[in-house]
Short mmCIF file of C-alpha atoms and ligand atoms in Angstrom, two decimals:
data_model
loop_
_atom_site.label_atom_id
_atom_site.label_comp_id
_atom_site.label_asym_id
_atom_site.label_seq_id
_atom_site.Cartn_x
_atom_site.Cartn_y
_atom_site.Cartn_z
CA MET A 1 0.00 0.00 0.00
CA PRO A 2 1.50 3.41 -0.89
CA ALA A 3 2.40 5.59 2.09
CA ILE A 4 -0.08 8.40 2.69
CA GLU A 5 1.78 11.66 2.54
CA SER A 6 0.94 13.76 5.57
CA LYS A 7 2.07 17.36 5.60
CA MET A 8 2.09 19.55 8.64
CA THR A 9 -1.08 21.61 9.01
CA ALA A 10 -0.58 25.36 9.45
CA VAL A 11 -2.78 28.38 9.99
CA VAL A 12 -1.54 31.82 8.86
CA LEU A 13 -2.56 35.08 10.55
CA ILE A 14 -2.34 38.31 8.57
CA SER A 15 -3.35 41.96 8.83
CA GLY A 16 -2.43 43.39 5.45
CA SER A 17 -0.82 42.90 2.09
CA GLY A 18 0.21 39.31 2.70
CA SER A 19 3.35 39.29 0.58
CA ASN A 20 4.93 36.92 3.11
CA LEU A 21 1.81 34.76 2.91
CA GLN A 22 2.27 34.73 -0.88
CA ALA A 23 5.88 33.59 -0.53
CA ILE A 24 4.72 30.78 1.74
CA ILE A 25 1.89 29.78 -0.62
CA ASP A 26 4.31 29.77 -3.57
CA ALA A 27 6.87 27.67 -1.71
CA ALA A 28 4.18 25.17 -0.68
CA LYS A 29 2.96 25.03 -4.28
CA ASN A 30 6.38 24.46 -5.81
CA GLY A 31 7.11 21.66 -3.37
CA SER A 32 9.83 23.34 -1.31
CA LEU A 33 7.59 23.69 1.74
CA ASP A 34 5.88 20.68 3.29
CA ILE A 35 2.84 22.27 4.86
CA THR A 36 -0.86 22.44 4.17
CA ILE A 37 -2.38 25.84 4.93
CA ALA A 38 -5.74 25.04 6.52
CA ALA A 39 -6.84 28.66 6.85
CA VAL A 40 -5.75 32.27 6.57
CA ILE A 41 -7.25 34.54 9.23
CA SER A 42 -7.15 38.33 9.09
CA ASN A 43 -8.07 40.80 11.83
CA ARG A 44 -8.75 43.39 9.12
CA PRO A 45 -11.49 43.01 6.53
CA GLY A 46 -10.78 43.59 2.85
CA VAL A 47 -7.00 43.29 2.92
CA LYS A 48 -5.02 42.08 -0.08
CA GLY A 49 -3.73 39.03 1.79
CA LEU A 50 -7.26 37.62 1.92
CA GLN A 51 -7.48 37.86 -1.89
CA ARG A 52 -4.16 36.07 -2.20
CA ALA A 53 -5.49 33.22 -0.05
CA ILE A 54 -8.76 33.00 -1.98
CA SER A 55 -6.84 32.90 -5.29
CA ALA A 56 -4.84 29.97 -3.92
CA GLY A 57 -8.01 28.15 -2.84
CA ILE A 58 -7.29 28.50 0.88
CA PRO A 59 -10.23 29.01 3.28
CA THR A 60 -10.26 32.49 4.83
CA ARG A 61 -11.83 34.04 7.91
CA VAL A 62 -12.05 37.62 9.08
CA LEU A 63 -12.14 38.32 12.79
CA ASP A 64 -12.31 42.08 13.14
CA HIS A 65 -10.67 43.00 16.44
CA LYS A 66 -12.81 46.16 16.56
CA ALA A 67 -15.87 44.00 17.18
CA TYR A 68 -14.47 42.82 20.53
CA ALA A 69 -14.59 44.71 23.80
CA ASP A 70 -11.08 43.77 24.84
CA ARG A 71 -7.91 41.94 23.86
CA GLU A 72 -8.88 38.84 25.88
CA GLY A 73 -12.22 38.52 24.06
CA PHE A 74 -10.61 38.84 20.65
CA ASP A 75 -7.82 36.40 21.41
CA ALA A 76 -10.30 33.83 22.79
CA ALA A 77 -12.38 34.02 19.60
CA LEU A 78 -9.25 33.84 17.48
CA GLN A 79 -8.01 30.82 19.38
CA GLN A 80 -11.31 29.06 18.78
CA GLU A 81 -11.12 29.70 15.01
CA ILE A 82 -7.52 28.54 14.85
CA ASP A 83 -8.04 25.42 16.95
CA ALA A 84 -10.97 24.34 14.79
CA CYS A 85 -8.27 23.71 12.14
CA GLN A 86 -6.09 21.69 14.56
CA PRO A 87 -2.85 23.21 13.28
CA GLN A 88 0.58 22.01 14.32
CA LEU A 89 2.01 25.38 13.37
CA LEU A 90 0.72 28.95 13.67
CA ILE A 91 2.39 31.43 11.33
CA LEU A 92 2.17 35.15 12.05
CA ALA A 93 2.79 36.87 8.72
CA GLY A 94 2.41 40.60 9.18
CA PHE A 95 -0.17 40.10 11.93
CA MET A 96 -0.21 43.47 13.66
CA ARG A 97 -1.64 42.60 17.05
CA ILE A 98 -0.12 42.29 20.49
CA LEU A 99 -1.16 38.88 21.82
CA THR A 100 -2.33 38.09 25.35
CA PRO A 101 -0.08 35.89 27.53
CA GLY A 102 -2.68 33.10 27.60
CA PHE A 103 -2.82 32.99 23.81
CA VAL A 104 0.97 32.92 23.54
CA ARG A 105 1.23 30.11 26.10
CA HIS A 106 -1.39 28.08 24.24
CA TYR A 107 0.72 28.07 21.05
CA LEU A 108 4.15 28.15 22.69
CA GLY A 109 6.66 26.21 20.63
CA ARG A 110 4.44 26.13 17.55
CA MET A 111 4.05 29.82 16.72
CA LEU A 112 6.47 31.72 14.48
CA ASN A 113 6.66 35.43 13.71
CA ILE A 114 8.50 37.63 11.24
CA HIS A 115 9.84 40.96 12.35
CA PRO A 116 11.38 43.57 10.03
CA SER A 117 14.63 44.21 11.90
CA LEU A 118 17.76 42.43 12.98
CA LEU A 119 16.45 41.52 16.41
CA PRO A 120 17.16 42.19 19.21
CA LYS A 121 17.56 45.62 17.59
CA TYR A 122 14.41 47.59 16.83
CA THR A 123 11.55 45.73 18.40
CA GLY A 124 8.15 47.37 17.85
CA LEU A 125 7.13 49.65 14.96
CA ASN A 126 8.81 51.93 12.36
CA THR A 127 11.90 49.77 12.32
CA HIS A 128 13.17 50.95 8.93
CA GLN A 129 13.08 54.67 9.73
CA ARG A 130 14.62 54.09 13.13
CA ALA A 131 17.53 52.12 11.61
CA ILE A 132 18.11 54.93 9.06
CA ASN A 133 17.93 57.62 11.75
CA ASP A 134 20.53 55.77 13.81
CA GLY A 135 22.94 55.64 10.85
CA GLU A 136 23.01 51.84 10.82
CA ALA A 137 25.08 50.25 8.06
CA GLU A 138 22.86 47.19 7.87
CA HIS A 139 19.31 46.18 8.60
CA GLY A 140 17.10 43.18 7.85
CA ALA A 141 14.47 40.80 9.11
CA SER A 142 14.23 38.02 11.67
CA ILE A 143 12.10 34.91 12.15
CA HIS A 144 11.58 33.98 15.78
CA PHE A 145 9.50 31.77 18.03
CA VAL A 146 6.81 33.81 19.75
CA THR A 147 7.12 34.02 23.52
CA GLU A 148 5.53 36.37 26.01
CA GLU A 149 8.26 38.95 25.47
CA LEU A 150 7.21 41.21 22.56
CA ASP A 151 9.49 40.51 19.55
CA GLY A 152 11.79 38.85 22.08
CA GLY A 153 11.48 35.10 21.46
CA PRO A 154 14.43 32.97 20.33
CA ILE A 155 15.62 34.02 16.87
CA ILE A 156 15.91 31.35 14.18
CA ILE A 157 17.13 32.99 10.99
CA GLN A 158 17.88 36.49 9.73
CA GLY A 159 18.25 38.09 6.31
CA LYS A 160 20.43 41.18 6.06
CA VAL A 161 20.57 44.14 3.69
CA GLY A 162 22.94 47.10 3.53
CA ILE A 163 21.57 50.59 4.16
CA GLU A 164 22.62 53.06 1.44
CA SER A 165 23.00 56.71 2.36
CA ASN A 166 20.08 57.73 0.12
CA ASP A 167 17.68 54.92 1.13
CA SER A 168 14.21 56.08 2.15
CA ALA A 169 12.33 54.04 4.74
CA GLU A 170 10.12 52.75 1.90
CA GLN A 171 13.06 51.68 -0.27
CA LEU A 172 14.65 49.98 2.70
CA ALA A 173 11.37 48.22 3.57
CA ASN A 174 11.21 46.84 0.02
CA LYS A 175 14.75 45.52 0.18
CA VAL A 176 14.03 43.91 3.54
CA LEU A 177 10.78 42.38 2.26
CA LYS A 178 12.73 40.48 -0.43
CA LYS A 179 14.76 38.85 2.34
CA GLU A 180 11.63 38.18 4.39
CA HIS A 181 10.22 36.16 1.49
CA LEU A 182 13.28 33.90 1.59
CA ILE A 183 13.82 33.42 5.31
CA TYR A 184 10.21 32.67 6.26
CA PRO A 185 9.74 29.62 3.99
CA GLN A 186 13.16 28.38 5.14
CA ALA A 187 12.30 28.56 8.87
CA ILE A 188 8.87 27.02 8.27
CA GLN A 189 10.40 24.14 6.33
CA TRP A 190 12.82 23.44 9.18
CA PHE A 191 9.86 23.31 11.55
CA ALA A 192 7.69 21.27 9.17
CA THR A 193 10.42 18.66 8.79
CA LYS A 194 10.92 18.54 12.58
CA ARG A 195 14.46 19.90 12.36
CA LEU A 196 13.49 22.98 14.41
CA GLN A 197 12.03 23.08 17.92
CA LEU A 198 11.68 25.41 20.86
CA ILE A 199 13.28 23.79 23.90
CA ASP A 200 13.77 25.57 27.24
CA ASN A 201 13.39 28.94 25.53
CA HIS A 202 16.06 28.11 22.93
CA ALA A 203 15.62 27.64 19.20
CA VAL A 204 17.07 24.19 18.55
CA LEU A 205 18.00 23.30 14.96
CA ASP A 206 19.19 19.80 14.10
CA GLY A 207 19.62 19.04 17.80
CA GLU A 208 21.75 22.11 18.56
CA ALA A 209 20.62 25.22 20.42
CA LEU A 210 21.30 28.22 18.20
CA THR A 211 23.66 30.56 19.99
CA SER A 212 23.28 33.05 17.15
CA PRO A 213 20.63 33.13 14.42
CA ARG A 214 21.26 31.39 11.12
CA LEU A 215 21.83 33.74 8.21
CA LEU A 216 20.39 33.37 4.74
CA LYS A 217 22.69 30.96 2.90
CA GLU A 218 23.98 33.52 0.39
CA GLN A 219 25.19 35.63 3.34
CA ALA A 220 26.50 32.88 5.59
C1 GRF B 301 6.44 42.70 6.98
O1 GRF B 301 7.45 43.65 6.85
C2 GRF B 301 6.55 42.01 8.29
O2 GRF B 301 7.86 41.80 8.68
C3 GRF B 301 5.86 43.01 9.18
O3 GRF B 301 4.77 43.47 8.44
C4 GRF B 301 5.07 43.36 7.07
C5 GRF B 301 4.00 42.51 6.45
O4 GRF B 301 4.13 42.42 5.09
N1 GRF B 301 5.55 42.45 10.47
P1 GRF B 301 3.18 41.43 4.27
O5 GRF B 301 1.76 41.64 4.77
O6 GRF B 301 3.67 40.04 4.46
O7 GRF B 301 3.32 41.91 2.85
#
């Protein structure tokens, strides 16, 4: 009897354009990413990422955070939607919400996030402008496990770009996005193939705790 191929089930949370979602969809389609995306959930109605999911035949849901009285209520409803899909992995792809501690604990070790900076530098918002203002020579993006510390969970992989003297925040954001689209599928594939785990608050890849994040291959 032929073996039944079973891919890891993932749910993706978005808030906007969904270009990272697109990179993940494309990688899953071309066979370089062994996941099945069970659903894409947005906290904002009408965003482009929802269209991208629909075009790829992925079920979508909208859970507008404005319809909930507080963060706890929204996160509880979100958790219910996600858990209905029984995912082994939760992918935050431009999901612009601060999560409650209970939500984070529920998905601890199976929730990844992308952040547009070379963490631990520039947690929070406006990372590109802040890096330019500080005269940084380089900038980039990081994939990390989500823990209760905002943008502070163990870092898995980073993609770097140089900052040119005439770069605007928008130009820099576009350069960084190109790296985001490479590092996210890579980290997800490590997780999907069970090479990557969160153990004792460390990112462990191939049995070794990462003492520094991996870099995109072309930069390693
Ligand atoms: C990305 O820069 C991501 O790092 C940040 O929000 C942006 C989302 O872009 N958290 P997209 O929706 O994936 O195009």
